[in-house]
Coordinates of C-alpha atoms in Angstrom, one line a residue:
Chain A
M1 CA -9.4 16.5 -12.4
F2 CA -11.4 14.1 -14.7
K3 CA -11.7 15.7 -18.1
H4 CA -13.1 12.9 -20.3
I5 CA -15.3 10.2 -19.0
L6 CA -15.9 6.9 -20.9
L7 CA -19.4 5.6 -20.6
P8 CA -19.6 2.0 -21.9
T9 CA -23.1 0.6 -22.3
D10 CA -24.7 -2.7 -23.1
G11 CA -28.2 -1.3 -23.2
S12 CA -29.1 -2.8 -19.8
E13 CA -31.1 -1.1 -17.2
L14 CA -28.1 -1.1 -14.8
S15 CA -25.8 0.5 -17.3
E16 CA -28.5 3.1 -18.0
K17 CA -28.3 4.2 -14.4
A18 CA -24.5 4.4 -14.5
I19 CA -24.8 6.6 -17.6
Q20 CA -27.1 8.9 -15.8
E21 CA -24.7 9.2 -12.9
G22 CA -21.8 9.6 -15.3
I23 CA -23.4 12.5 -17.1
R24 CA -24.2 14.2 -13.7
L25 CA -20.6 13.8 -12.7
A26 CA -19.3 15.1 -16.1
Q27 CA -21.6 18.0 -15.7
S28 CA -20.3 18.9 -12.2
L29 CA -16.7 18.5 -13.4
G30 CA -17.1 20.2 -16.8
A31 CA -15.8 17.1 -18.5
K32 CA -16.8 15.7 -21.8
V33 CA -18.1 12.2 -22.4
T34 CA -17.7 9.4 -24.8
G35 CA -20.4 6.8 -25.1
L36 CA -19.3 3.3 -26.1
C37 CA -21.4 0.4 -27.2
I38 CA -19.8 -3.0 -27.9
M39 CA -21.8 -5.7 -29.7
P40 CA -20.8 -9.3 -30.1
E41 CA -19.2 -10.5 -33.3
K42 CA -20.7 -13.9 -33.3
H43 CA -24.3 -14.6 -33.1
P44 CA -25.6 -16.8 -30.3
F45 CA -26.0 -19.9 -32.4
F46 CA -23.4 -22.7 -32.5
Y47 CA -24.1 -24.2 -35.9
E48 CA -23.6 -21.3 -38.2
T49 CA -23.8 -23.3 -41.3
E50 CA -27.4 -24.2 -40.6
I51 CA -28.5 -20.6 -40.4
P52 CA -29.4 -19.0 -43.8
A53 CA -27.2 -16.1 -44.8
E54 CA -30.1 -13.8 -44.9
A55 CA -31.0 -14.5 -41.3
L56 CA -27.5 -13.9 -40.2
E57 CA -27.5 -10.6 -42.1
Q58 CA -30.7 -9.7 -40.4
I59 CA -29.3 -10.4 -37.0
A60 CA -26.2 -8.3 -37.7
K61 CA -28.4 -5.5 -38.9
Q62 CA -30.7 -5.6 -35.8
T63 CA -27.7 -5.8 -33.5
K64 CA -26.2 -2.7 -35.1
E65 CA -29.5 -0.9 -34.9
A66 CA -29.9 -1.7 -31.2
G67 CA -26.3 -0.5 -30.5
K68 CA -26.9 2.8 -32.3
A69 CA -30.1 3.2 -30.4
Y70 CA -28.3 2.7 -27.1
L71 CA -25.7 5.3 -28.1
S72 CA -28.3 7.8 -29.2
V73 CA -29.7 7.7 -25.6
I74 CA -26.3 8.8 -24.3
E75 CA -26.0 11.5 -27.0
K76 CA -29.4 12.8 -26.1
K77 CA -28.7 12.9 -22.3
A78 CA -25.4 14.6 -22.9
R79 CA -27.0 17.1 -25.2
E80 CA -29.6 17.9 -22.6
A81 CA -26.9 18.3 -20.0
G82 CA -24.9 20.6 -22.3
L83 CA -21.9 18.3 -22.5
A84 CA -19.6 17.6 -25.4
C85 CA -20.2 14.0 -26.5
E86 CA -18.9 11.5 -28.9
V87 CA -20.0 7.9 -29.5
V88 CA -18.1 4.9 -30.5
Y89 CA -19.6 1.6 -31.8
E90 CA -17.5 -1.5 -31.8
V91 CA -18.1 -5.1 -32.8
T92 CA -16.0 -7.6 -30.9
D93 CA -16.4 -10.6 -28.6
Y94 CA -13.7 -9.2 -26.3
V95 CA -15.6 -6.6 -24.5
Y96 CA -13.3 -5.5 -21.7
E97 CA -10.3 -5.3 -24.1
A98 CA -12.4 -3.0 -26.4
I99 CA -13.4 -0.8 -23.4
I100 CA -9.8 -0.3 -22.3
R101 CA -8.6 0.2 -25.9
V102 CA -11.2 2.8 -26.7
A103 CA -10.6 4.6 -23.4
D104 CA -6.9 4.8 -24.4
R105 CA -7.5 5.8 -28.0
M106 CA -10.0 8.6 -27.0
G107 CA -7.8 9.9 -24.2
C108 CA -10.4 9.2 -21.5
D109 CA -9.2 9.6 -17.9
L110 CA -12.1 7.8 -16.1
I111 CA -14.2 4.8 -17.0
M112 CA -17.6 4.8 -15.4
M113 CA -19.6 1.6 -15.4
A114 CA -22.3 -0.4 -13.7
S115 CA -21.3 -3.3 -11.4
H116 CA -23.4 -5.5 -13.6
G117 CA -24.6 -5.4 -17.1
R118 CA -26.9 -7.4 -19.2
R119 CA -26.1 -10.7 -17.7
G120 CA -27.4 -9.4 -14.4
V121 CA -26.6 -10.2 -10.8
K122 CA -27.8 -13.7 -10.7
A123 CA -24.7 -15.7 -11.0
F124 CA -21.9 -13.3 -10.1
I125 CA -21.3 -10.9 -7.2
I126 CA -19.7 -8.5 -9.6
G127 CA -20.2 -8.5 -13.4
S128 CA -17.6 -10.4 -15.4
E129 CA -16.8 -7.6 -17.8
T130 CA -16.6 -5.0 -15.1
Q131 CA -14.3 -7.3 -13.2
K132 CA -12.0 -7.7 -16.2
V133 CA -12.0 -4.0 -16.9
L134 CA -11.0 -3.4 -13.2
T135 CA -8.3 -5.9 -13.5
H136 CA -6.7 -4.6 -16.6
S137 CA -7.4 -0.9 -16.8
K138 CA -4.7 1.6 -15.9
I139 CA -7.3 4.3 -15.9
P140 CA -9.4 4.7 -12.8
V141 CA -12.8 3.0 -12.9
L142 CA -15.9 4.2 -11.0
V143 CA -18.3 1.3 -10.4
F144 CA -22.0 2.0 -9.9
R145 CA -24.3 -0.5 -8.4
Chain B
M1 CA -22.8 15.1 -7.1
F2 CA -20.6 13.3 -4.4
R3 CA -20.5 15.1 -1.1
H4 CA -18.8 12.8 1.2
I5 CA -16.0 10.5 0.2
L6 CA -14.7 7.6 2.3
L7 CA -11.0 6.9 2.0
P8 CA -10.1 3.5 3.4
T9 CA -6.4 3.0 3.9
D10 CA -4.1 0.3 5.1
G11 CA -1.1 2.5 5.1
S12 CA 0.5 0.9 2.0
P13 CA 2.1 3.1 -0.7
L14 CA -0.7 2.1 -3.1
S15 CA -3.4 3.2 -0.8
E16 CA -1.5 6.4 0.0
A17 CA -1.5 7.2 -3.7
A18 CA -5.2 6.5 -4.0
I19 CA -5.8 8.8 -1.0
R20 CA -3.9 11.6 -2.6
K21 CA -6.0 11.3 -5.7
G22 CA -9.2 10.9 -3.7
I23 CA -8.4 14.1 -1.8
Q24 CA -7.7 15.9 -5.1
F25 CA -11.0 14.7 -6.5
A26 CA -12.8 15.8 -3.3
K27 CA -11.3 19.2 -3.7
T28 CA -12.5 19.6 -7.3
I29 CA -16.1 18.6 -6.5
N30 CA -16.2 20.4 -3.1
A31 CA -16.7 17.2 -1.1
R32 CA -15.5 16.3 2.4
V33 CA -13.6 13.1 3.2
T34 CA -13.4 10.6 6.0
G35 CA -10.3 8.5 6.3
V36 CA -10.8 5.0 7.7
C37 CA -8.2 2.5 8.9
V38 CA -9.2 -1.0 9.9
L39 CA -7.3 -2.7 12.6
P40 CA -7.3 -6.5 12.8
E41 CA -9.1 -7.8 15.9
L42 CA -7.3 -11.1 16.3
C43 CA -3.7 -11.7 17.1
H44 CA -1.7 -12.9 14.1
F45 CA -0.7 -16.1 15.8
G46 CA -2.7 -19.3 15.9
F47 CA -2.2 -20.0 19.6
D48 CA -3.1 -16.9 21.3
S49 CA -2.6 -18.4 24.8
D50 CA 1.0 -19.1 24.1
I51 CA 1.9 -15.4 23.7
G52 CA 3.0 -13.5 26.7
A53 CA 0.8 -10.7 27.9
E54 CA 3.7 -8.2 27.5
F55 CA 4.3 -9.2 23.9
K56 CA 0.6 -8.9 23.1
K57 CA 0.4 -5.4 24.7
E58 CA 3.5 -4.3 22.7
A59 CA 2.1 -5.7 19.5
A60 CA -1.2 -3.9 20.0
A61 CA 0.6 -0.7 20.8
A62 CA 2.8 -1.0 17.7
M63 CA -0.2 -1.6 15.5
Q64 CA -2.0 1.4 17.1
R65 CA 1.0 3.6 16.4
E66 CA 0.9 2.6 12.7
V67 CA -2.8 3.3 12.5
N68 CA -2.3 6.8 14.1
K69 CA 0.5 7.6 11.7
T70 CA -1.6 6.4 8.7
L71 CA -4.6 8.4 9.7
L72 CA -2.5 11.5 10.5
A73 CA -1.1 11.4 7.0
V74 CA -4.6 11.5 5.6
E75 CA -5.6 14.4 7.8
K76 CA -2.4 16.2 6.8
A77 CA -2.9 15.7 3.1
A78 CA -6.5 16.9 3.3
E79 CA -5.6 19.9 5.3
E80 CA -2.9 20.8 2.7
A81 CA -5.6 20.6 0.0
G82 CA -8.1 22.5 2.1
V83 CA -10.5 19.6 2.2
L84 CA -12.7 19.0 5.3
C85 CA -11.6 15.7 6.8
E86 CA -12.4 13.4 9.6
T87 CA -10.7 10.1 10.5
V88 CA -11.9 7.0 12.1
Q89 CA -10.5 3.6 13.1
E90 CA -12.4 0.4 13.1
K91 CA -11.6 -3.0 14.5
S92 CA -12.4 -5.9 12.4
D93 CA -10.9 -9.0 10.8
Q94 CA -13.0 -8.4 7.7
P95 CA -11.7 -5.0 6.5
Y96 CA -14.3 -4.9 3.7
E97 CA -17.2 -5.2 6.1
A98 CA -15.8 -2.5 8.3
I99 CA -15.2 -0.2 5.3
I100 CA -18.8 -0.7 4.0
E101 CA -20.2 -0.3 7.5
A102 CA -18.2 2.9 8.0
A103 CA -19.4 4.3 4.7
K104 CA -23.0 3.7 5.7
K105 CA -22.7 5.0 9.2
R106 CA -21.1 8.2 8.1
E107 CA -23.4 8.5 5.1
C108 CA -20.7 8.6 2.5
D109 CA -21.8 8.6 -1.1
L110 CA -18.5 7.4 -2.7
I111 CA -15.7 5.1 -1.7
V112 CA -12.3 5.8 -3.2
M113 CA -9.7 3.0 -3.0
A114 CA -6.6 1.5 -4.6
S115 CA -6.9 -1.6 -6.7
H116 CA -4.4 -3.2 -4.3
G117 CA -3.3 -2.6 -0.8
R118 CA -0.7 -3.9 1.5
K119 CA -0.6 -7.4 0.1
G120 CA 0.4 -6.0 -3.2
I121 CA -0.2 -7.3 -6.7
G122 CA 1.6 -10.6 -6.3
G123 CA -0.8 -13.4 -7.3
L124 CA -4.0 -11.3 -7.5
L125 CA -5.0 -9.2 -10.4
L126 CA -7.4 -7.2 -8.2
G127 CA -6.8 -6.8 -4.5
S128 CA -8.9 -9.0 -2.3
E129 CA -10.4 -6.4 0.0
T130 CA -11.1 -4.1 -3.0
Q131 CA -12.7 -7.0 -4.7
K132 CA -14.9 -7.7 -1.6
V133 CA -15.9 -4.0 -1.2
L134 CA -16.9 -3.9 -4.9
A135 CA -18.9 -7.0 -4.5
H136 CA -20.8 -5.9 -1.4
S137 CA -21.0 -2.2 -1.4
T138 CA -24.2 -0.5 -2.6
I139 CA -22.3 2.8 -2.6
P140 CA -20.3 3.6 -5.8
V141 CA -16.6 2.7 -5.7
L142 CA -13.9 4.5 -7.5
V143 CA -10.9 2.3 -8.0
Y144 CA -7.4 3.7 -8.7
R145 CA -4.5 1.7 -9.9

């Protein structure tokens, strides 16, 4: 059935839950998992020129560290569950495109994600990135709430 | 992991394909399935009173025949795969509500559905009922394209 599950994460609590469930599913199917963390390319400030280069570098560094930390959570959980696991770190502002591209590149046959990520449930009934992945993915998507 | 999968269907080729995959998935994880078909409650015409009783009866009977055929197809596919299966029909003008309600009532822990149903992919990138189920279900949803 499903042999390779993609677990995208943005480090949010909701995506953590989806990862846990994804690992459980992979375990029951004997599938392998790939953890994916995508971080934004641009920093949250509009006037880039006013920010000192060092500060920008610092932000980029911290972003990368956070991303790697999120991925290490997936690696650890997968290791504990005895699953084969790879992790991919990408930097882009087009999150859903990257999710679909990585799923394709890695040969995943299922994408497992939370209904909402970091931006939460406040403004949308279904998270915007999840929505876009659902709209554009040819691979089945399992949505956790 | 998942023990009881709800398979909503509107009899469209896309939902039939999702059902086949859902049954296959149920088989690999040893889950049982419940097929559900939601019948519209209201007549398709604006002025109900203008329609003859005979016509109404015939329309309802025709719709019932379609539903029976659709649910029978689910039962047959499950039987062939050796998956335990029940079928139910619900009456509602809001299919997504009836789907979520059926999943709760029958204690399903996963809903498997097609990204699009009978109304096809014209105009919408993600089918409207699938969209609504995703927005309102607290049970995970697996979406097939």
